[in-house]
Each structure stands twice: as C-alpha cells, then as structure tokens.
Amino acid sequence: MRRSIATVSLSGTLEEKLRAAAAAGFDGVEVFDNDLVASPMPPREVRGLAESLGLGLDLYQPFRDFEGVDDARLERNLRRAEAKFALMVELGVHTLLVCSNASESAIDDDARAAAQLHRLAETAAPFGVRIAYEALAWGSRVDDYAHSWRVVAEADHPSLGVCLDSFHILSKGDDPAGIRGIPGEKIFFLQLADAPHMAMDVLQWSRHHRCFPGQGGFDLTAFTGHVLAAGYTGPLSLEVFNDVFRASDPRRTAADALRSLSVLEDALSREQDGPGGDGAAPTGARPAVTLTRLPDPVEPAGYAFVEVAAEEDSAERVRAVLAALGFEHTRDHRSKPVQMWRHGATRILLNSADPRLGHTWSGDAAATALGIAVADPDGAAHRAERLLAPPLPRRRDPSESRLHAVAAPDGTSVFFCPAGAVEGDSWLEDFSAPAAQGLRRGSATPLTGIDHVGLFQPFDHFDEASLFYRSVLGLEPAQNLELAAPDGLVRSRALTRPDAALRIALNASVLGRGFQADAAGGAQHIALGCGDVFAVAQAMGEGGVATLRISDNYYADLASRTDLSPAIRERMREHGILYDRAGDGEFFHFYTPMLDGRLFFEVVQRKGGYDGYGAANTPFRMAAQRAERSQ
Amino acid sequence: MRRSIATVSLSGTLEEKLRAAAAAGFDGVEVFDNDLVASPMPPREVRGLAESLGLGLDLYQPFRDFEGVDDARLERNLRRAEAKFALMVELGVHTLLVCSNASESAIDDDARAAAQLHRLAETAAPFGVRIAYEALAWGSRVDDYAHSWRVVAEADHPSLGVCLDSFHILSKGDDPAGIRGIPGEKIFFLQLADAPHMAMDVLQWSRHHRCFPGQGGFDLTAFTGHVLAAGYTGPLSLEVFNDVFRASDPRRTAADALRSLSVLEDALSREQDGPGGDGAAPTGARPAVTLTRLPDPVEPAGYAFVEVAAEEDSAERVRAVLAALGFEHTRDHRSKPVQMWRHGATRILLNSADPRLGHTWSGDAAATALGIAVADPDGAAHRAERLLAPPLPRRRDPSESRLHAVAAPDGTSVFFCPAGAVEGDSWLEDFSAPAAQGLRRGSATPLTGIDHVGLFQPFDHFDEASLFYRSVLGLEPAQNLELAAPDGLVRSRALTRPDAALRIALNASVLGRGFQADAAGGAQHIALGCGDVFAVAQAMGEGGVATLRISDNYYADLASRTDLSPAIRERMREHGILYDRAGDGEFFHFYTPMLDGRLFFEVVQRKGGYDGYGAANTPFRMAAQRAERSQ
C-alpha cells in the first residue's frame, strides 16, 4: 500500500520534512497547513521539490470549524476554503482534511452540517479537490466516526467522504468493527497513530503522546484490518503529534515511522493469509491492496554471545570479574584482539580493538554487540534490513565466518548466529586456543546463562529502540515501569521471547539526567542466571571481586516486610543480595561494582516462575551505585 | 509557622536532601521511607546529622495498605508497623503517615478500618509515635478527607489523627471548607502541594506534576486558611513529586520551595488582617500561629530601563537598531563603558563592561538587567531578599547612586529604581552627556515605551522563574501556552501588572531543544510599544535596518481568514508585520533580525484593548528566524 506521513509528525522546516520523508522511503506526505504557511517556499516550489523527491502530496490538513455554523459564518468559511482550494491547485494536492467543528458555538443539527458540507464539496469540485471529513474525538457535536459517516451519507456528494484516524477512534474506546459498514470508496483517507494507554484529557493525550503503530497500546492491526475490509485502498498515513518527534532529527523519525508501517503491513498480511484466511476480507469481495510482506519473524533461541569492548585497563577489570564468576578464557580471535570467555554454553567476547573505542566514548568497558542465536541467520538479517536496520560491514578477513550484523538505534551491533552452534562450528572457527598468558581458570559456579542484558537508551529514542528490538528480534514488550532513582525517574521496559529464551531490558532517564545517563550511552549491565545466588556471590568474593554493597537499612526493611529468616537475611546482607517476590515466585539478585562508570554485571536466581527483573529494587541498586561512585 | 519539606521533593541522597533543606532555611523534613532504606547512613547517624543541621524530623512516610484487611493480614501489617516504630525511635520521629489502603483487596467496612487503626495507634503509643491517617485521592475505599476523619473519629484514640494533603483534596474538587469542622488537635499533619489544572489520571497527575504553592492552579491560600481555622498548629510541609525536581540541584529546589511557603504565609497573614479580618479565624477562637509577614508587595510603575550587555561588534549592531528605531545616545555612564539610549521616557542601557561578558556566554548581545520603577525601592529590595532573591553587590563607586538589585533565577539582574525619576534625579546622575563620537540621532518614531520583555528560561526552572517574578514584582501570571516551533514545543507564560504597567513574557523549550534554546540562556527580546507600527517599520527601514522577513504564504493565509484590505496586507508583507485579533482588539507587530543569535527587538501596536502577545504568530516568527539563521 501507499505509505504517507504528515509533515506535522516531523521536526524542522517544510523542506527538511519533505527530504526526510523521501529519504526514509515514504511515497507521500500530508501537508500540514502551518508548515506551508511558515515556509519561505512558494507553493509551486514545494510541489516541484516533492516531485523531484518522488513524493506525492496526498492531503492538505487541517481545515477547522467549518460546519454547523450560522449562514453568515458559512459564507466566510467558504471564502476561507476557496483560498485553500486555490493553494491546493498550486500544490497539486487533491484532498482536504476537514475536521469536525470543535468550537463551543457549533450548532447541533446534522441536517445543517450535511447541507454545509455538501456546499463545501460542491465548491471544491471545480478545483479538483475532495473533502475528507474527520470526527475529532473532542469535536463539540460530531465526535465519533459513525456520526461523521451519517453526516457524509446525508450530504451525499461524490467529492465528500470521511477521513478515519485511529487515535480519534481508539482513544474513546469506540468499536472499529463498524468501519466495515462504510463503503470503501467513501473512505477518502486513513490516518494512523498509536498511543500509550493514559487516563488523561484526550486533547492533551493526542497532542503530546501519540506514537507510531506498535509503540503504544492500541491494536492497530485489528483497526486497519477493519478499514481494509471496508474496501479502503488509499494511503496508510501516519499523523503523530509527540513532544519528542517535534524536536528530533526528522530523518531518524521518518525511518522509525516507516519501520512501524512495515511491521503493521506485515502483520496485516500474515493475518490475511493465516489459518482460515484466504487473502480476502471476511466480508467478501474487496479491492485488492498489496501489503508489504517481510521475511518471517525470527525466533531467537538465546544469546550466542555478548561482546564487551574495553581498552586495556578496563578490560583487566572485566577479566577479573569474569574469572571470579567462573568464566574461562578459552579462545582468542584469529586476527583481532578479541578474547572469548566461556562458562558452559555462555560466551562473553572481550574486544580491545573495537573501532568505536576512544571515539564515541572514553574507552570504558561497554556492551557493544549482542550475538543472537537464530535458526536462519540469513533470513533474520534480511528481515532486519527490510526493517531499515543499517547493515554493518561484515568481518572482512576471508578466513573468517561471515556473520550478518545490523546496528540497533542505540548503536549496539546485533549479530545473527546459527542456533545450536557448538565448538568446531561456523563463527566459532574464527577463534583458536588462547595464548597461554591470557588463560585464566575461575572456580566453578552454578551459572546457567545470560538471563538478560540491560541497555540504557537516550530518552528520545526509547520507543524507537523498543520497536526495533521487538520487530527485529521477535520480542514482546512489557509495560513501561517508572522507577525513582536518586537523580530522577528512570523508565524501564522489558522485551522478552514468549518462551523467555531472550530478554532485553531497556532503560532511560525520563529527563535525560542523572549519573546513569552520564556516561556516553548510559549504564549497561549483563545479567547472568544461576541456580544458587549465594554460591555465586561466595565464589565471586573468593575470586577477589566484592559485590555491590547495599544499605543495611534495606535489610532492616526486608525484615519488616518478608518472612525471610534472620540467617538468610544476614547472608543476603553480607553479599548485597536483593529480593523480590511476585505471587509464589521469588527473585534473588546481586550486582558487581560498576566497571568504569558504565558497565556492570548482575547475577540473578529465579524461583517459582518469577518472571520480572526486581524493578522494586532498582532505586536501592542505583543509590548504592551512586554511593560507590562518590567514595 | 514551622516549615517542612518532604525529602521525596528533593533530588539526591538523604544526606544531600537534609543539607539542602537546612541551607534553604527549613525547620524540618518529612523522611521518605525509600530515602532512608536506600541510605548508607544508619538511622542514628541520620538523626545526628539532622540535629547538627538544626532540622527536625517531623514525619516518617508513607506506610501503605494497612487498614481494611483481613485478620491474618492485620497481624502481618502490625509486625511491619512495629519495625517502623522501632526505626522511628532511633530516628527520633514521632509521627507516622499512614495512607488509606489503595489495594483492590481492601475491605469496604469503616468499622473494621477504625478498629484496625485503633490497634495501630495502641501499638504505636508505647513507642511515642502518633499515627496521621491520610485519604489518598486514589484510595480504594477511603479517598476523601471527610471519610478519613469519620474513620479516625470512630477509632477514637489519642494517638490517631488525620493528615491533610492539599493535592488529594483539591485535585478531586472537594470543598476544603469542611476541614473547619475537624478539631485542630486531631489534624496531626498538613502537606501542601499545588498542581497545574490537568484533566488526567489523578495518580499520574500526583506523581509527575505536583508543584510548589503558587506555581499551579489550586487556591492554597484558601485551603490553608481552612486548616488554620480548624486550629491546626503543626508544620506547613511541602510534599511535591515532580519529574524536574527529582532531577535538579536540591539546594535550588529547596530555596524555590521555601519561597513558595513565604508567599503563602504572607498571603494568609494579609487575609487575616485585611478589611473585615481581625486576625482570628471566622469560626472564632483558635490557637495563635505566627505567620511570616513580608514587606508590602511592590507595585511597579513600569520599566525604568532595560540593560543590554554586548561586546563591541554586537554592540554596534544593537546601536544600529536603536538608532533606526529613533533612539538617541543621550548619556554615558561616568565611570563605566555604559551608554544610555533614550526615546522619550524609554531608556536602554548598552553595557560593554558587564563582568559576565565572555564568561557565561560568547559576548553576544543579551538583555542582562531590568530596571523596575517602584515607589519604594528599599522596600522592594527588602521584600525580594526575604523571598530568597540573592542581592547583587551594589555599584561601588561612591559617586554613584546606590540602586538595589537582586538576581532572578535566570541570572537577570533586577534593579529597583525610584518611580518618576527624571533626568537630574538619582541614578540618572551616574550618567553624563555622551562623548561626541557616541552620539547618534535617529528619526522620530511614535514609540510609546517598553511593552514587554521576553526572557527565555531553562525548562527546568520555568515555574521557579514564574513564581520569582510574580512574587518579587507583584505580577499576575497568565495561563501557560504551548506553541509549536519548528524545532519543538515552546511553553510561554506572560506575567503582567493588573494595570499592564509592566509585562514580562517567559518562554522555555519543552524538551530544552531547538535553536531558540541553543544560545546560552536562550533567545530574548525587547518589545517596544507604538502608536503606528507601519510608521516605525518605515522609519527603521530608512534607518538601514530591515525587519524580519515573514513568509509570503503567511499573507496569503491572512487573506483567507481576515478582512484586512489588500493594500494593508501588502504593506504588512513589505514590512514583515504580523497580525492577531481577539474580540474587538487587534495586534500588529514586527521583529528586527536576530542580533548574534540571541537578542532581537519587537515593535508592537495594540488596538481596541488587545491584551495578548500575538502568540498564534510565534511559530511563524520562529520559522522566519530559523530561515534567517540558515542563510
């Protein structure tokens, strides 16, 4: 289907917005009235620029407070409209969005509104302009799509149809299934926006908190399915008002936006062809639309590795922690200063030649790459690239295996590795037995693998990163949590495989402040699962690495609110072990000290089906890290 | 009255919070449970630190989900409470805030809740602890103060009373007058928070958007008046959750907080003593409380001057604009490189020796000082200092007049000048006839004075600045406006004298982005009033300074929505004059080019009682400035 985006969804001048939409690959744009009015470009120049960029100008919007007015006002409104029609002719735009009257003075009379919209359509027709009438959720008389369709049906003019906007419909909890009753050819335009569920004034919600499909809480696949079932064949167009997008690089926003439409179309296409589906809408015959189909979603089997980049001093600290946790330095890369550290099937690569070292950050240790084990690495990489993930240059040495990799929005490299690879196989061949001096042998600890990786995100790109990891790795997002850290609120969202084979935790500072966000890129952690957190803490201590010290007051509080025995609590206090509980599930976890202000490790033990991340303890962990840092 | 602040209102560690509260001058704090739990300081050390800082620990809070539970849960909750009582003994805190049960499972039975709270109070008494029971606005059973008081009255225990929180009461629109019916000695604690009016989920509203009294939309003077009328004599304590405060310097937040309480107490004190008041509460006898009384509010007569600091190149551009606007360089400061430029009674000082030049910014022109004409400069300065405005060192030269000045939160110097000063008087004596080479004589233009000054604020300190200018200069704040600029949303709030003698417009970038916020401190403008905006624009052009060019599309749009004649519109287009209308009032205004990326001038003409600032045109002005900058 044709893909569009409203210029109001992007930051910058009209010219910058058009260039960003074209660069991302959109087919067209909705021109926002104020963007044109503010632009130094005459309308014909705007048209020429769009043409040269291969962009259609699909809609002019909005035209407000037109219908349901007294007769004198109608004449003024028609004059106002004619001026816009003339402008649209110059621009070469053929559809005008008219939103339902939101003024207090609107007259509650459908017949009047219909007659006035008929006049408007009649006036528009000679200009080659069609009117798409949209019910605003806060319209003073017409505020739902069924009502706007009744008025349009009554007005009965070939140049008049409805515009449907997912936000206005879903924010009010209206049932979108009724859209199927609207003739497809009378749906002149479709605007898509998602939004997180928020109990707030719908106008403010709409103006500040819209987001791209898949980034919020609405079911846009079902919604759009209804619109297609009605026979709509026009563009899928994103109209998203959001404080962050208004202030962000429009090229980045446009790419994020197009990714969201690809995911949506892919989901729609799979639904059509799913069990019982025959590619046709349930209501029977409908015009054929071509939906983008992506390669099949990946189903990661887990982490093949996590790569940490660190310069020598930092690398030494990482090695000390790994050794104390029972990892062994088992291999070295054949051509690069990359060490493989292994514990059972768990691999951590330590790279002291990452080209980013010394450039984007100070050389402090950082988790720079995730190796994801998948059944079909080629397919996964292909899907990622279709989702606008920038492919990374493959490792060059011809003797080396050619792992596909893409860059995540936060700069993390995501490698796709063949699932089930064992030593002797594929990319592991790039590593040989280590130089003797690098070898370390830690004591045995009951680690079970990488439980999750925590990545700090720039606040502005939190939703973008969430959609990226979700769509590229086939993960399900949990609800956002907000945690009060000593330096401000931290937003946290877990992304997991339904079978928990892969977990990623994204964190961001709500206002971009605080020491967690200080280091370039923000704090990161690698959480290792285990069967006995006390044994691992004990072994790590014996290996010379102390755990992060947690306040004694935490354990006094734990005594007041749990039934943990004094002996257990005392052992927890000794090792800085934190505790959480949910239903019958329990969670014990501890942290290593922060390595160089950015990277730290966590060791977790899940009991009784506990499925969280100990979020309630995050403020205490952060307070402890802050205390550690100020020592 | 005693003044307290909840530690949760401030950012940082518990120790940092205590030090910040003490430094601002608070008498006590409420200790937030999580702050203590996260702190590495043992309770006795916390107590010792507070004592050494002269701070009382007035409350421990919160204790959640205690009452309305089954019998087994009650026993667990009592154990949990006893642990906190023991902790409070160590801390030396005597009051525990218990908030109403907000869990789904709470039992809807007042008699049970009362009996359980009685048990709690009975358990607390031997520890010397009192229970202050608070109705949360989102409590699942008890969610208003009248209900919490009924339960407390039924429980009938000397160690049990209510805690009143202005947010929980006013956010729901409850009538606070009923508080007068609660015996004062049963009001164990009073928490104050303001908030902007927002139609949103009350829990989210409370957690993210509380602010200090006078910064939001609630009438906290009336609210607190009711509580005092009931006979409350405890602390006025601020409990404010706010995303920004959580991430800001706690010392600055604490000063802002104490200022808000001073303004509140002053207002209460004036209400008591006002016409018809006799210092006693309307309900008759009540315990005497001492309310802070500030010096009388100032009533500014207008701007005595605005001072612009600029290094030589920038100063030359400012001089060119002033001359083109018809200002004359009439005097020079006797001992400093400060020029006085005059147009009628309007004075602009041009300072090329400001010590901040070259330090906090690049030397670009900036409005650094406002001279405010007041009847009693000493009184105004005294009031400002009582409101924690840092006094600035007076100008030192003994031959110079000694103007009082204080620093605003945004760094602007605010000078208090005797109203009605004419040449030959007071501070003007510091200036003598100018050196000949400095003299310029502009053409006559019908300027009428300084209409307003626009100051860009750091987003985090917008409310602080608003309360500062309001309380120090006796201004009334208008509603916040949000304007969509090309680089993001801009928040704008006007502060005016009721008689419009003084207007200040505060602006901030909602996410701190965009070129308006780029320059150190953000863009500023000086708006000059006039009787004929066309004549001023014409004269300015003849003086060699072009107006800011506004997009032709703006004038096409103006044609579509106004009855302005084509001739007028064409003249407006030529001069970049913008237009706004409100009722019968009209507003014509234009801008000079941006001087060095930070300072610009505006010329405005108000007709028919127009009282706004042309906010609807702000996006077009900003787009034009952005276009100008990218040339």
Coordinates of C-alpha atoms in Angstrom, one line a residue, chain A residues 116-350:
Chain A
Q116 CA -23.0 22.9 4.6
L117 CA -20.5 20.1 3.8
H118 CA -22.4 19.5 0.6
R119 CA -21.9 23.2 -0.3
L120 CA -18.2 22.8 0.6
A121 CA -17.9 19.7 -1.7
E122 CA -19.7 21.5 -4.5
T123 CA -17.3 24.4 -4.1
A124 CA -14.3 22.1 -4.0
A125 CA -15.2 20.0 -7.1
P126 CA -14.3 22.6 -9.7
F127 CA -10.8 22.8 -8.1
G128 CA -10.4 19.1 -8.4
V129 CA -10.5 18.9 -4.6
R130 CA -12.2 16.2 -2.5
I131 CA -13.2 16.8 1.1
A132 CA -12.3 14.2 3.7
Y133 CA -14.4 14.8 6.8
E134 CA -13.0 13.6 10.1
A135 CA -14.6 13.3 13.5
L136 CA -12.3 14.8 16.2
A137 CA -12.5 12.9 19.5
W138 CA -13.1 16.3 21.0
G139 CA -15.5 17.6 18.3
S140 CA -18.2 19.6 20.0
R141 CA -21.1 17.9 18.1
V142 CA -19.6 15.2 15.8
D143 CA -17.0 13.2 17.8
D144 CA -17.1 9.6 16.5
Y145 CA -16.7 8.1 13.1
A146 CA -20.2 6.7 12.9
H147 CA -21.6 10.2 13.3
S148 CA -19.2 11.7 10.7
W149 CA -20.3 8.9 8.3
R150 CA -24.0 9.6 8.9
V151 CA -23.4 13.3 8.1
V152 CA -21.4 12.5 5.0
A153 CA -24.0 10.0 3.8
E154 CA -26.7 12.5 4.3
A155 CA -24.7 15.2 2.5
D156 CA -24.4 12.7 -0.4
H157 CA -21.8 14.4 -2.7
P158 CA -19.2 12.5 -4.8
S159 CA -16.5 14.9 -3.6
L160 CA -17.2 14.3 0.1
G161 CA -16.1 11.3 2.1
V162 CA -14.7 10.5 5.5
C163 CA -11.2 10.5 6.9
L164 CA -10.6 7.9 9.6
D165 CA -8.0 8.5 12.3
S166 CA -7.1 5.6 14.6
F167 CA -6.4 7.8 17.5
H168 CA -9.7 9.6 17.5
I169 CA -11.5 6.3 17.3
L170 CA -9.5 4.1 19.6
S171 CA -8.8 6.7 22.3
K172 CA -12.5 6.8 23.0
G173 CA -12.8 3.1 23.1
D174 CA -15.1 3.1 20.1
D175 CA -15.5 -0.3 18.3
P176 CA -13.7 0.0 15.0
A177 CA -15.6 -3.0 13.5
G178 CA -18.4 -0.7 12.4
I179 CA -16.0 0.7 9.9
R180 CA -16.7 -2.3 7.7
G181 CA -20.2 -0.9 7.1
I182 CA -18.7 2.2 5.3
P183 CA -18.3 1.8 1.6
G184 CA -14.6 1.7 0.9
E185 CA -14.8 4.4 -1.8
K186 CA -16.2 6.8 0.7
I187 CA -13.2 6.4 3.0
F188 CA -11.1 9.2 1.4
F189 CA -8.2 8.9 3.8
L190 CA -6.7 6.9 6.7
Q191 CA -4.5 8.3 9.4
L192 CA -2.7 6.0 11.8
A193 CA -1.3 6.8 15.2
D194 CA -0.8 4.7 18.2
A195 CA -0.6 5.9 21.8
P196 CA 0.2 4.6 25.2
H197 CA -2.9 4.0 27.4
M198 CA -3.2 7.1 29.5
A199 CA -6.2 8.3 31.6
M200 CA -6.0 11.9 30.6
D201 CA -7.7 14.6 28.7
V202 CA -8.0 13.3 25.1
L203 CA -6.9 16.6 23.5
Q204 CA -3.7 16.7 25.5
W205 CA -3.2 13.0 25.1
S206 CA -3.5 13.5 21.3
R207 CA -1.2 16.5 21.1
H208 CA 1.6 15.2 23.2
H209 CA 1.6 11.5 23.4
R210 CA 0.8 9.9 20.1
C211 CA 3.4 7.5 18.8
F212 CA 3.9 5.2 15.8
P213 CA 2.0 2.0 15.4
G214 CA 3.4 -0.7 17.6
Q215 CA 4.9 1.8 20.1
G216 CA 1.7 2.3 22.1
G217 CA -1.2 0.3 23.5
F218 CA -3.7 0.3 20.6
D219 CA -4.4 -2.7 18.4
L220 CA -3.7 -1.0 15.1
T221 CA -3.6 -4.3 13.2
A222 CA -7.2 -5.0 14.0
F223 CA -8.1 -1.4 13.4
T224 CA -6.5 -1.2 10.0
G225 CA -7.9 -4.7 9.1
H226 CA -11.4 -3.2 9.5
V227 CA -10.6 -0.3 7.3
L228 CA -9.2 -2.6 4.6
A229 CA -12.2 -4.9 4.9
A230 CA -14.4 -1.8 4.1
G231 CA -12.5 -1.6 0.8
Y232 CA -10.2 1.3 1.5
T233 CA -7.3 1.5 -1.0
G234 CA -5.7 4.8 -0.2
P235 CA -2.5 5.6 1.7
L236 CA -1.7 4.4 5.2
S237 CA -0.7 7.7 6.6
L238 CA 0.9 8.5 9.9
E239 CA -0.2 11.5 11.8
V240 CA 1.6 11.6 15.1
F241 CA 2.0 14.5 17.4
N242 CA 4.6 13.9 20.0
D243 CA 6.8 16.3 22.0
V244 CA 9.9 14.3 21.2
F245 CA 9.4 13.9 17.5
R246 CA 8.8 17.6 17.2
A247 CA 12.3 18.2 18.5
S248 CA 14.2 15.3 16.9
D249 CA 16.2 14.7 13.7
P250 CA 13.4 14.3 11.1
R251 CA 15.4 11.7 9.1
R252 CA 15.6 9.5 12.1
T253 CA 12.0 9.9 13.0
A254 CA 11.0 9.2 9.4
A255 CA 12.9 5.9 9.4
D256 CA 11.3 4.9 12.7
A257 CA 7.9 5.8 11.2
L258 CA 8.4 3.7 8.1
R259 CA 9.6 0.8 10.2
S260 CA 6.3 0.9 12.1
L261 CA 4.3 0.8 8.9
S262 CA 6.3 -2.2 7.6
V263 CA 5.6 -4.1 10.8
L264 CA 1.9 -3.2 10.6
E265 CA 1.6 -4.2 7.0
D266 CA 3.5 -7.4 7.6
A267 CA 1.1 -8.3 10.5
L268 CA -1.9 -7.5 8.3
S269 CA -0.6 -9.6 5.5
R270 CA 0.1 -12.6 7.8
E271 CA -3.4 -12.2 9.3
Q272 CA -5.0 -12.4 5.9
D273 CA -3.0 -15.5 4.9
G274 CA -3.3 -17.1 8.3
P275 CA -5.3 -20.2 9.2
G276 CA -8.8 -19.7 7.7
G277 CA -7.7 -16.7 5.8
D278 CA -7.8 -16.6 2.1
G279 CA -6.3 -13.2 1.4
A280 CA -9.8 -11.7 1.1
A281 CA -11.6 -9.7 3.8
P282 CA -14.2 -11.6 5.9
T283 CA -17.0 -9.5 4.4
G284 CA -16.2 -10.9 1.0
A285 CA -15.0 -9.2 -2.2
R286 CA -12.9 -6.1 -1.7
P287 CA -10.4 -4.3 -3.9
A288 CA -7.0 -5.9 -3.9
V289 CA -4.3 -4.0 -2.0
T290 CA -0.7 -5.1 -1.9
L291 CA 0.6 -5.4 1.6
T292 CA 4.3 -5.4 2.3
R293 CA 5.4 -8.8 3.4
L294 CA 8.6 -9.1 5.4
P295 CA 10.6 -12.3 5.8
D296 CA 9.3 -14.5 8.6
P297 CA 9.8 -13.3 12.1
V298 CA 12.9 -14.6 13.8
E299 CA 12.5 -16.8 16.9
P300 CA 15.8 -16.4 18.8
A301 CA 17.0 -19.3 20.8
G302 CA 19.0 -17.1 23.1
Y303 CA 22.3 -15.2 23.3
A304 CA 25.1 -16.8 21.3
F305 CA 27.4 -14.2 22.9
V306 CA 27.6 -10.7 24.3
E307 CA 30.5 -8.6 23.2
V308 CA 32.2 -6.1 25.6
A309 CA 34.6 -3.6 24.2
A310 CA 37.2 -2.2 26.6
E311 CA 40.6 -0.7 26.5
E312 CA 43.3 -2.3 28.5
D313 CA 42.7 -1.0 32.0
S314 CA 39.0 -1.5 31.7
A315 CA 39.5 -4.9 30.1
E316 CA 41.5 -6.0 33.0
R317 CA 38.7 -5.2 35.4
V318 CA 36.2 -7.1 33.2
R319 CA 38.5 -10.1 33.1
A320 CA 38.8 -10.1 36.8
V321 CA 35.0 -10.1 37.2
L322 CA 34.6 -12.8 34.6
A323 CA 37.2 -15.0 36.2
A324 CA 35.7 -14.5 39.6
L325 CA 32.3 -15.6 38.2
G326 CA 33.9 -18.8 36.9
F327 CA 34.3 -17.9 33.3
E328 CA 37.4 -19.2 31.5
H329 CA 39.4 -17.5 28.8
T330 CA 39.0 -20.4 26.2
R331 CA 39.9 -18.8 22.9
D332 CA 41.3 -15.9 21.0
H333 CA 40.2 -14.5 17.7
R334 CA 42.5 -15.5 14.9
S335 CA 43.1 -12.0 13.6
K336 CA 41.8 -9.5 16.2
P337 CA 42.5 -8.8 19.9
V338 CA 39.2 -10.4 20.9
Q339 CA 39.1 -12.9 23.7
M340 CA 36.4 -15.4 24.2
W341 CA 35.4 -16.1 27.8
R342 CA 33.2 -19.1 28.4
H343 CA 31.2 -20.6 31.2
G344 CA 29.3 -23.7 30.0
A345 CA 27.4 -22.5 26.9
T346 CA 27.7 -18.8 27.9
R347 CA 30.1 -16.8 25.9
I348 CA 31.4 -13.2 26.5
L349 CA 33.7 -11.7 23.9
L350 CA 36.1 -9.1 25.1

